[in-house]
PDB file of C-alpha atoms and ligand atoms in Angstrom:
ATOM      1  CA  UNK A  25      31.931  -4.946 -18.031  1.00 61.00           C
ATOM      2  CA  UNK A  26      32.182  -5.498 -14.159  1.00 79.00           C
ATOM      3  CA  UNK A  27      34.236  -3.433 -12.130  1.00 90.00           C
ATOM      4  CA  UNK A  28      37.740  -4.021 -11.005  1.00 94.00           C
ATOM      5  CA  UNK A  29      36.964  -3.724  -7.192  1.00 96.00           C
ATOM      6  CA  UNK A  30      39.950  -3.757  -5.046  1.00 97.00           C
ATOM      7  CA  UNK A  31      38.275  -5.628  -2.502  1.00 97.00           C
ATOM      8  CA  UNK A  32      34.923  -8.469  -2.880  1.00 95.00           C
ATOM      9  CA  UNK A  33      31.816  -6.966  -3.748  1.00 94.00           C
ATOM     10  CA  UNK A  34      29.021  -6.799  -0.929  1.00 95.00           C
ATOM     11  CA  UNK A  35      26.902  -9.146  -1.293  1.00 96.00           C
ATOM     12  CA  UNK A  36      23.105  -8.331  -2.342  1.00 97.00           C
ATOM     13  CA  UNK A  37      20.561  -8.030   0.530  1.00 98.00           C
ATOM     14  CA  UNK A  38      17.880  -9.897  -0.465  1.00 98.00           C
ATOM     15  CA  UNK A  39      13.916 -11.211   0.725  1.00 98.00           C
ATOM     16  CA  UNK A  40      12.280 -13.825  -0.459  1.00 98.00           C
ATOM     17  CA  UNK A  41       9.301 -13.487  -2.249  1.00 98.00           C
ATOM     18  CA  UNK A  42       6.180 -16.072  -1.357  1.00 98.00           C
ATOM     19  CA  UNK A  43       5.248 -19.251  -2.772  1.00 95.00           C
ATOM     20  CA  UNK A  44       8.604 -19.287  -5.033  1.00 97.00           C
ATOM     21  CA  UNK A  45      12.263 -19.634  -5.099  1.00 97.00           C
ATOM     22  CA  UNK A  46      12.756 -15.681  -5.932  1.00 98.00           C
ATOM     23  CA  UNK A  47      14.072 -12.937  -4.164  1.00 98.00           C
ATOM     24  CA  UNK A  48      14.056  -9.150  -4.104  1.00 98.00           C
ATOM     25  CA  UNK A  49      17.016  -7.051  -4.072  1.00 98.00           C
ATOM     26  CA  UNK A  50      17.020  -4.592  -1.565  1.00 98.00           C
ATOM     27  CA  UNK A  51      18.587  -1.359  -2.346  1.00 98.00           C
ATOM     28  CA  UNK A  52      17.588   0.995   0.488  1.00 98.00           C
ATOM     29  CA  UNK A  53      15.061   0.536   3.663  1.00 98.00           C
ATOM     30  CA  UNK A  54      13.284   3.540   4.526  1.00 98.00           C
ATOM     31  CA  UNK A  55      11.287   3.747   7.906  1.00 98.00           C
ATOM     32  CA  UNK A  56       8.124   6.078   8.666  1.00 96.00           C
ATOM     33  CA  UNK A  57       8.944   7.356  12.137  1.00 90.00           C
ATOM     34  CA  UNK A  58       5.473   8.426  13.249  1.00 84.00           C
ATOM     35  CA  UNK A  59       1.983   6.934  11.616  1.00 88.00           C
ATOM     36  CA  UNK A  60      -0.423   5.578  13.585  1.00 89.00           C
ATOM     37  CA  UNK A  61      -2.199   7.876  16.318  1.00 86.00           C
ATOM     38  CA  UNK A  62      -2.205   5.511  19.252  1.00 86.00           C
ATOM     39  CA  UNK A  63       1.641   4.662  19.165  1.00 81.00           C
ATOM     40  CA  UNK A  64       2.505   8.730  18.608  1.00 83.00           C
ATOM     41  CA  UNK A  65       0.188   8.714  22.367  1.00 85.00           C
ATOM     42  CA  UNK A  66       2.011   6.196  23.518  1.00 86.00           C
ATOM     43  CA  UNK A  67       5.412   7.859  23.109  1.00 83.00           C
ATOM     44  CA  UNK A  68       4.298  11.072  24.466  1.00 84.00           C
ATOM     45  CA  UNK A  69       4.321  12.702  20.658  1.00 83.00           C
ATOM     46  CA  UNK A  70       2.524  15.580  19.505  1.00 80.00           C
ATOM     47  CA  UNK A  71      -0.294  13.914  17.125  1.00 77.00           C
ATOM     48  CA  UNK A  72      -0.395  16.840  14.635  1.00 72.00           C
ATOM     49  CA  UNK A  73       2.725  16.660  13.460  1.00 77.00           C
ATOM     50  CA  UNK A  74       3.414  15.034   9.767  1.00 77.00           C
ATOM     51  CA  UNK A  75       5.498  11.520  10.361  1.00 77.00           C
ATOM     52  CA  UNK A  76       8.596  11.675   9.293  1.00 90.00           C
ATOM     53  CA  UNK A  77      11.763   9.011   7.707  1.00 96.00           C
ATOM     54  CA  UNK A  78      14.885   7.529   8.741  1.00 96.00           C
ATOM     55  CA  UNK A  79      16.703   5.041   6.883  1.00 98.00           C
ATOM     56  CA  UNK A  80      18.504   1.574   7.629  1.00 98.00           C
ATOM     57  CA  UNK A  81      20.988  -0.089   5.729  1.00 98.00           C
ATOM     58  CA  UNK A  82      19.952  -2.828   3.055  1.00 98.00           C
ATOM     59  CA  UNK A  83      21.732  -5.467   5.039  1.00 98.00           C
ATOM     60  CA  UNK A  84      20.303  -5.084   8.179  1.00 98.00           C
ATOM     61  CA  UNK A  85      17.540  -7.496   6.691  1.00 98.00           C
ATOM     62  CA  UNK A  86      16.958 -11.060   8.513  1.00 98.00           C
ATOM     63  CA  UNK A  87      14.578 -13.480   6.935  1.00 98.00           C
ATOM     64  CA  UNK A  88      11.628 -15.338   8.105  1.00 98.00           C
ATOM     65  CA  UNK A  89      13.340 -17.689  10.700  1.00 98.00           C
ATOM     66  CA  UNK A  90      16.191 -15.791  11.304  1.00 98.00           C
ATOM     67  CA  UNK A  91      17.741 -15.301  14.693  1.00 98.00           C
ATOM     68  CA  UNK A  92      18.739 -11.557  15.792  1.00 98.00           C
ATOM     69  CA  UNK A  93      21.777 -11.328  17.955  1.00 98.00           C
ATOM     70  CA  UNK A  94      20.808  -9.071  21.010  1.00 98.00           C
ATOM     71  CA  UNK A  95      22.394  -5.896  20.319  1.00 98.00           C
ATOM     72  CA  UNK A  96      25.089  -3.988  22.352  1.00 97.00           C
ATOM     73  CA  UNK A  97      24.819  -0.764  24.296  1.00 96.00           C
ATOM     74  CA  UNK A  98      21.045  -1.511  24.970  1.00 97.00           C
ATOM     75  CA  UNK A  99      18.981  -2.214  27.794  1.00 97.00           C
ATOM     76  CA  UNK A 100      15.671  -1.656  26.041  1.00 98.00           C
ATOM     77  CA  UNK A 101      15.631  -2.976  22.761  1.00 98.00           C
ATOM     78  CA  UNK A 102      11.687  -2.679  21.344  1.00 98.00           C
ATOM     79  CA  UNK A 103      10.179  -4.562  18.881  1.00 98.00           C
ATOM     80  CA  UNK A 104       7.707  -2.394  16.266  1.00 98.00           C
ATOM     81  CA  UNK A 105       5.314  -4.055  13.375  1.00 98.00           C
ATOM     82  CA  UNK A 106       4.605  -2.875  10.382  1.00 98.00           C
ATOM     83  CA  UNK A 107       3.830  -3.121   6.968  1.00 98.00           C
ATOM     84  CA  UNK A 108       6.806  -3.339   4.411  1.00 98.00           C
ATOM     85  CA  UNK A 109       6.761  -2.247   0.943  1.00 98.00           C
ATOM     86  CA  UNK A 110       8.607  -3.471  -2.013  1.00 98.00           C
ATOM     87  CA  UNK A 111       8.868  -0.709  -5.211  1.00 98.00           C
ATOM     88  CA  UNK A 112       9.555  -2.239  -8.481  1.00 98.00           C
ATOM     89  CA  UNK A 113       9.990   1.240 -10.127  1.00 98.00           C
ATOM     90  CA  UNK A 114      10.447   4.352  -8.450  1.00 97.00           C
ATOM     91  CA  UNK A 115      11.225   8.100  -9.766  1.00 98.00           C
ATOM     92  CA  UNK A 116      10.325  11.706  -8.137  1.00 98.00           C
ATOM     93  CA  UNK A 117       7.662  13.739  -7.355  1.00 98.00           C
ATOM     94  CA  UNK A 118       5.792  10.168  -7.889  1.00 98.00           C
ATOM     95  CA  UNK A 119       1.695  11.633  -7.785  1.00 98.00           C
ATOM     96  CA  UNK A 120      -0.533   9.508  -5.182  1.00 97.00           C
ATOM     97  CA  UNK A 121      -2.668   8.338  -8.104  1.00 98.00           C
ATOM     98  CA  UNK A 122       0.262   6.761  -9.191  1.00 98.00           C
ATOM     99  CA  UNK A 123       2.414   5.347  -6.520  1.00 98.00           C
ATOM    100  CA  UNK A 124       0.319   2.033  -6.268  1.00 98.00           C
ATOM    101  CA  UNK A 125       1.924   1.682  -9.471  1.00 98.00           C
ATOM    102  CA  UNK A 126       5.274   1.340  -8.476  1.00 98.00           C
ATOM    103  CA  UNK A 127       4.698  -1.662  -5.671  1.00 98.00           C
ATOM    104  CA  UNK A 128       6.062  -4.942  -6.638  1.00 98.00           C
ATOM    105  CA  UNK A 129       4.599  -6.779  -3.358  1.00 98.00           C
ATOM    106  CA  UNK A 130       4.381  -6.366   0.402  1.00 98.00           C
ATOM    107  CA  UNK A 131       5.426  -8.453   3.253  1.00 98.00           C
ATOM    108  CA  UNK A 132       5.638  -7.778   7.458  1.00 98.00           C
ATOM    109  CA  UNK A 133       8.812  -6.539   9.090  1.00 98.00           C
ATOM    110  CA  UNK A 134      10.176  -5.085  12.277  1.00 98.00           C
ATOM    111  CA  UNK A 135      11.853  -2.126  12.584  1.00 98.00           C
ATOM    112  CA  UNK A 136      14.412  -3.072  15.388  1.00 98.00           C
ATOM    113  CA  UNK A 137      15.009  -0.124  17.979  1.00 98.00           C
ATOM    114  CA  UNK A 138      17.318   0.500  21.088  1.00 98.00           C
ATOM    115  CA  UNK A 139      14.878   2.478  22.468  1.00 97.00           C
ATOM    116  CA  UNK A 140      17.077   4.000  25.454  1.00 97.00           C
ATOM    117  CA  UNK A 141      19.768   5.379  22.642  1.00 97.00           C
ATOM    118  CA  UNK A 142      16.917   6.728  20.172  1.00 96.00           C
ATOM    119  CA  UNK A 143      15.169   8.454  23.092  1.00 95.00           C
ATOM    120  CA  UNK A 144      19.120   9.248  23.897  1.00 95.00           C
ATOM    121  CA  UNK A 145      19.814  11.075  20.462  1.00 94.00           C
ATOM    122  CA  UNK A 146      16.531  12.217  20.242  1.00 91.00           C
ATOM    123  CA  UNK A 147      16.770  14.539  23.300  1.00 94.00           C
ATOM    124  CA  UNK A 148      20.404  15.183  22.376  1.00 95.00           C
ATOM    125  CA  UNK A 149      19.235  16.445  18.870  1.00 94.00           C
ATOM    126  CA  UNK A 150      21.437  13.585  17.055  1.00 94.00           C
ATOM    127  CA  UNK A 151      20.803  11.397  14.402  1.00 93.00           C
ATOM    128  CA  UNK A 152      18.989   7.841  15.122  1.00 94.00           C
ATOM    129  CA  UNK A 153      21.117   5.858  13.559  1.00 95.00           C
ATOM    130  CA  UNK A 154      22.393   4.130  16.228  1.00 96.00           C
ATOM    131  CA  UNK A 155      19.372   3.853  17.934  1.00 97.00           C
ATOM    132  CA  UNK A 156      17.599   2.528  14.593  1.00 97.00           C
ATOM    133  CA  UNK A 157      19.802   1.274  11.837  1.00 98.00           C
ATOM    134  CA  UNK A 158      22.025  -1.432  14.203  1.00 98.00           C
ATOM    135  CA  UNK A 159      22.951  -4.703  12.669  1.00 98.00           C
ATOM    136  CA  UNK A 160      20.398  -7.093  12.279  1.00 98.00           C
ATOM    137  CA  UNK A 161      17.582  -3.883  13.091  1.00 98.00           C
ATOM    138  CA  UNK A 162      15.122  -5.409  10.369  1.00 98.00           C
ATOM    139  CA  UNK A 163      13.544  -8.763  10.183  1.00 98.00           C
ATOM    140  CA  UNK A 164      11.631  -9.477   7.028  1.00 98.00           C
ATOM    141  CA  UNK A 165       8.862 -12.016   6.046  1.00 98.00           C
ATOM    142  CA  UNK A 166       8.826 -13.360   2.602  1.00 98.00           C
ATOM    143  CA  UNK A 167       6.957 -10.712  -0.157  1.00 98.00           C
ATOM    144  CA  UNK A 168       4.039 -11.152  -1.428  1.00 98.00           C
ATOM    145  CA  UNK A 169       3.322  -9.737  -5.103  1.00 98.00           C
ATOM    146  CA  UNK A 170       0.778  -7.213  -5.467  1.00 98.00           C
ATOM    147  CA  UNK A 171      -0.573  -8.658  -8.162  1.00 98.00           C
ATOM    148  CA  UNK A 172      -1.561 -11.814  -5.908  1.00 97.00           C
ATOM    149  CA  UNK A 173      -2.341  -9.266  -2.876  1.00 97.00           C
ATOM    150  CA  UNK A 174      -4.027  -6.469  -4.419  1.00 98.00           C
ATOM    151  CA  UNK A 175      -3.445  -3.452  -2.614  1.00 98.00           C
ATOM    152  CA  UNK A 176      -4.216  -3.485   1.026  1.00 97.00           C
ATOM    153  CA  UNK A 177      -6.438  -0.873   2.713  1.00 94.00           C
ATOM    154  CA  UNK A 178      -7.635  -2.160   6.242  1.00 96.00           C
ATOM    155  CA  UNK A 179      -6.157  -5.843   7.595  1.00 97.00           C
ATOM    156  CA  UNK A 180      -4.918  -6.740  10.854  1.00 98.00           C
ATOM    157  CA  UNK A 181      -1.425  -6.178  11.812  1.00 98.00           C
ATOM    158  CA  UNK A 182      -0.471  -8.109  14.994  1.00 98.00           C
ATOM    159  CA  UNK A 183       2.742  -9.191  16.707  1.00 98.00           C
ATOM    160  CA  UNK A 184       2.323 -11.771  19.703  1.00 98.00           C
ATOM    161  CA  UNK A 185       5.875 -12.079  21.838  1.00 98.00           C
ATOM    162  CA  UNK A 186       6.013 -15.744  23.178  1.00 98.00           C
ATOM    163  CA  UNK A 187       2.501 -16.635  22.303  1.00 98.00           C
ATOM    164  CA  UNK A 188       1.042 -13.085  24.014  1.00 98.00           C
ATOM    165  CA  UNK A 189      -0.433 -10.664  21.361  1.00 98.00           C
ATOM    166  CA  UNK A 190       0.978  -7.560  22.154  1.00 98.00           C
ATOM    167  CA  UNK A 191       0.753  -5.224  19.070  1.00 97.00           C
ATOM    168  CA  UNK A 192      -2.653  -5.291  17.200  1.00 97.00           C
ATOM    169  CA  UNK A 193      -3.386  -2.599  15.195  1.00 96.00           C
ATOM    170  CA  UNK A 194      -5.014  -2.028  11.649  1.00 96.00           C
ATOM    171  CA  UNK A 195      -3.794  -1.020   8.274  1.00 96.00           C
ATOM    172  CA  UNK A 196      -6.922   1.196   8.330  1.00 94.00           C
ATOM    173  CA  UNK A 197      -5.693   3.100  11.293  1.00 93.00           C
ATOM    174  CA  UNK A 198      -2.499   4.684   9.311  1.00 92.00           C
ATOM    175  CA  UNK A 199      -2.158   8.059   9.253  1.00 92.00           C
ATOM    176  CA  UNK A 200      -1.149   8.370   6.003  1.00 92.00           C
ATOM    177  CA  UNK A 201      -1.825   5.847   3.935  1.00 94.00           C
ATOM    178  CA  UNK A 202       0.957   3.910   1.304  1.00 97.00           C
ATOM    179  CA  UNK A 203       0.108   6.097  -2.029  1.00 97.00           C
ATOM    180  CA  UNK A 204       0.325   8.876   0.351  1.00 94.00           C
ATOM    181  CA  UNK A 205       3.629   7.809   1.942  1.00 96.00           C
ATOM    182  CA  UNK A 206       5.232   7.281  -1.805  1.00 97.00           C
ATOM    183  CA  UNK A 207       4.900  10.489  -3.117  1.00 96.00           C
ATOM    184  CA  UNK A 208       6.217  12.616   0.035  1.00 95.00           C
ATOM    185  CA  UNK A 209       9.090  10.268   0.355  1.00 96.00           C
ATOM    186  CA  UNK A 210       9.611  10.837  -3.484  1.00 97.00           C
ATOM    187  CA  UNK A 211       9.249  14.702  -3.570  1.00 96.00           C
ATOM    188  CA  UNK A 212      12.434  14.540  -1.077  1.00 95.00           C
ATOM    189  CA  UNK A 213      14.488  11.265  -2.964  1.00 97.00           C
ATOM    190  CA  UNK A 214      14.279   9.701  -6.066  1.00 98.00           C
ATOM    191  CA  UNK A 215      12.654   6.202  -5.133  1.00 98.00           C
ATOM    192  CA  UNK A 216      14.264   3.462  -7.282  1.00 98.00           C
ATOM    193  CA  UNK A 217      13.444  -0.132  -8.075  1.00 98.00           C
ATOM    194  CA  UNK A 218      14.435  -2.183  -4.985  1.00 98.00           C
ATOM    195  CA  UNK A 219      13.809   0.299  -2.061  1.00 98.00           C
ATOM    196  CA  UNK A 220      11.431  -0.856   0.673  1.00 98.00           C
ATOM    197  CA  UNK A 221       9.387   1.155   2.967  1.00 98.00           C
ATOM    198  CA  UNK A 222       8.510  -0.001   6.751  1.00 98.00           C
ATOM    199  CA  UNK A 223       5.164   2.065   7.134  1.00 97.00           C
ATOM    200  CA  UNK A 224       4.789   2.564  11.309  1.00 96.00           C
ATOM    201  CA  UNK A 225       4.076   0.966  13.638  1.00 95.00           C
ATOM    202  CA  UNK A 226       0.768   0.509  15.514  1.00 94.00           C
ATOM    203  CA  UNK A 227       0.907   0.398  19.637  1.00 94.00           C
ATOM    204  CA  UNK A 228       2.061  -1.568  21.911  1.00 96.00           C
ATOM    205  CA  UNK A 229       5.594  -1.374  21.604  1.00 96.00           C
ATOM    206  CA  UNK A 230       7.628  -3.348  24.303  1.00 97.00           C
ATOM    207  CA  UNK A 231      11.113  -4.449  25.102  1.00 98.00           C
ATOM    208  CA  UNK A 232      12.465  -7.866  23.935  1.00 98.00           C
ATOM    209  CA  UNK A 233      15.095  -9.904  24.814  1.00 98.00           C
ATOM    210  CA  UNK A 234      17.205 -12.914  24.308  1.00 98.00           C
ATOM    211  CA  UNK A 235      15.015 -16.085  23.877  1.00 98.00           C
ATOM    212  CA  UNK A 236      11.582 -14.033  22.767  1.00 98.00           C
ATOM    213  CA  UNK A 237      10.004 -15.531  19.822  1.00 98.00           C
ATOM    214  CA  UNK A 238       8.270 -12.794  17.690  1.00 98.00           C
ATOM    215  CA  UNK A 239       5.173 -13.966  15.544  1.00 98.00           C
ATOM    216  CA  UNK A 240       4.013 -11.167  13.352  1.00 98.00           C
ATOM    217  CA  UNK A 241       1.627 -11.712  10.719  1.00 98.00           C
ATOM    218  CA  UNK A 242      -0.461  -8.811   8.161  1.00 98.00           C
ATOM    219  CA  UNK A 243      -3.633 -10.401   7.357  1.00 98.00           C
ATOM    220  CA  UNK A 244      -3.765 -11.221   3.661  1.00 97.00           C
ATOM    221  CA  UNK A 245       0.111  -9.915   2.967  1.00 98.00           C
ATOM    222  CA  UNK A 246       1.717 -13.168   5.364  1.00 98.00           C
ATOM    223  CA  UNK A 247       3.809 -13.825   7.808  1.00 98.00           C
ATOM    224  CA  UNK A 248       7.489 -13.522  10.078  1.00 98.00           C
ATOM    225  CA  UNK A 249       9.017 -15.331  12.955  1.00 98.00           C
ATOM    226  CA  UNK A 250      12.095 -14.615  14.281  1.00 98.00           C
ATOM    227  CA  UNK A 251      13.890 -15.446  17.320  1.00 98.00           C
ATOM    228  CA  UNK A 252      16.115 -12.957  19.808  1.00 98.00           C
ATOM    229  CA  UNK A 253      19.482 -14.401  20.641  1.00 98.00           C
ATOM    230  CA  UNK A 254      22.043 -14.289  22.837  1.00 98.00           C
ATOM    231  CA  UNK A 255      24.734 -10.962  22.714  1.00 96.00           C
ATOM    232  CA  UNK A 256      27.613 -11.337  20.438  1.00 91.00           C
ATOM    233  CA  UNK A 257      30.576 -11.671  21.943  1.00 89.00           C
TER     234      UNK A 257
HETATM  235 MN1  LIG B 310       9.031   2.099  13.286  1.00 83.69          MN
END
């Protein structure tokens, strides 16, 4: 029986998935704030700390294609690849011998940040939401199934702004790996069919702004173009 909702149901955040006319539901989007050694130099971070998560909302998703508004408040919005991860099943305490198990596919993403207002609420001790989870914070290219992928361990991970590569990293260079990543996030929330995990991102971080084109591409997972637009008004 559906419920009797006193106003319209949101609608379902969704990716595509690769090669078909399929998507993925999205239920949650959790981020890995710190996982690849030269982008922790780059932002001045302490190198031996464990990363660490923060969370955007499902519908802050924009497909290969897609156009992303410039946000308000910033003057330093940054773009940061990485490597997304679709669960198909999820549960807690998930062991690392067992989280491949749970991955329905992977695809390439950008976590979105206004970096002034994360540095902002960073040195303020506050939460990063606004710096992080904005509308429109996390372009998505289409997943690819795992079963067509297989499970990647080293690839490149690239994003060229305008035609000029300026992120180019490695999966082999995360810090902790995606088996590893699944079971911490799990021993502190039950993961459930439809999350998605953006992994870190490698260096070269940079602002963006209206106009850019952003080409990112994982090798052997695919890839996502989107375009910065104007502000809202
Ligand atoms: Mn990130």
């Amino acid at each position: 029986m559906s419920a009797d909702y006193v106003i319209p149901a949101p609608p379902q955040a969704t990716i595509a998935v690769a090669g078909t006319t399929k998507v993925f539901p999205v239920r949650r989007i959790w981020c890995v704030g710190r996982n690849y050694i030269e982008h922790i130099r780059e932002m001045g971070q302490d190198e031996r700390l464990p990363p660490f998560y923060f969370a955007k909302p499902a519908d802050t998703i924009v497909p290969d294609g897609g156009t992303v508004p410039y946000p308000s408040l910033t003057k330093d919005m940054h773009h940061e690849v990485e490597l997304v991860v679709a669960l198909k099943s999820g549960g807690r305490n998930i062991p690392v011998e067992k989280a491949n198990d749970c991955i329905y596919g992977y695809a390439v993403g950008i976590d979105l940040t206004r970096r002034d207002l994360q540095i902002a609420s960073r040195d303020l001790k506050r939460p990063w939401e606004i710096g992080k989870a904005f509308d429109h914070s996390a372009p998505c290219g289409p997943i690819k199934p795992a079963s067509e992928s297989g499970h990647p361990k080293k690839g490149k991970i690239t994003l060229k702004c305008n035609g000029t590569l300026r992120q180019d990293g490695d999966l082999e260079q995360l810090i902790w790996n995606v088996p590893e990543i699944i079971a911490n996030l799990s021993e502190m929330v039950a993961l459930e069919p439809g999350d998605i995990i953006m992994t870190g991102t490698p260096a070269g971080v940079a602002a963006t702004v209206a106009g850019d084109k952003l080409e990112c591409e994982v090798e052997g997972i695919g890839k996502l173009t989107v375009t910065i637009g104007p502000a809202l008004k």
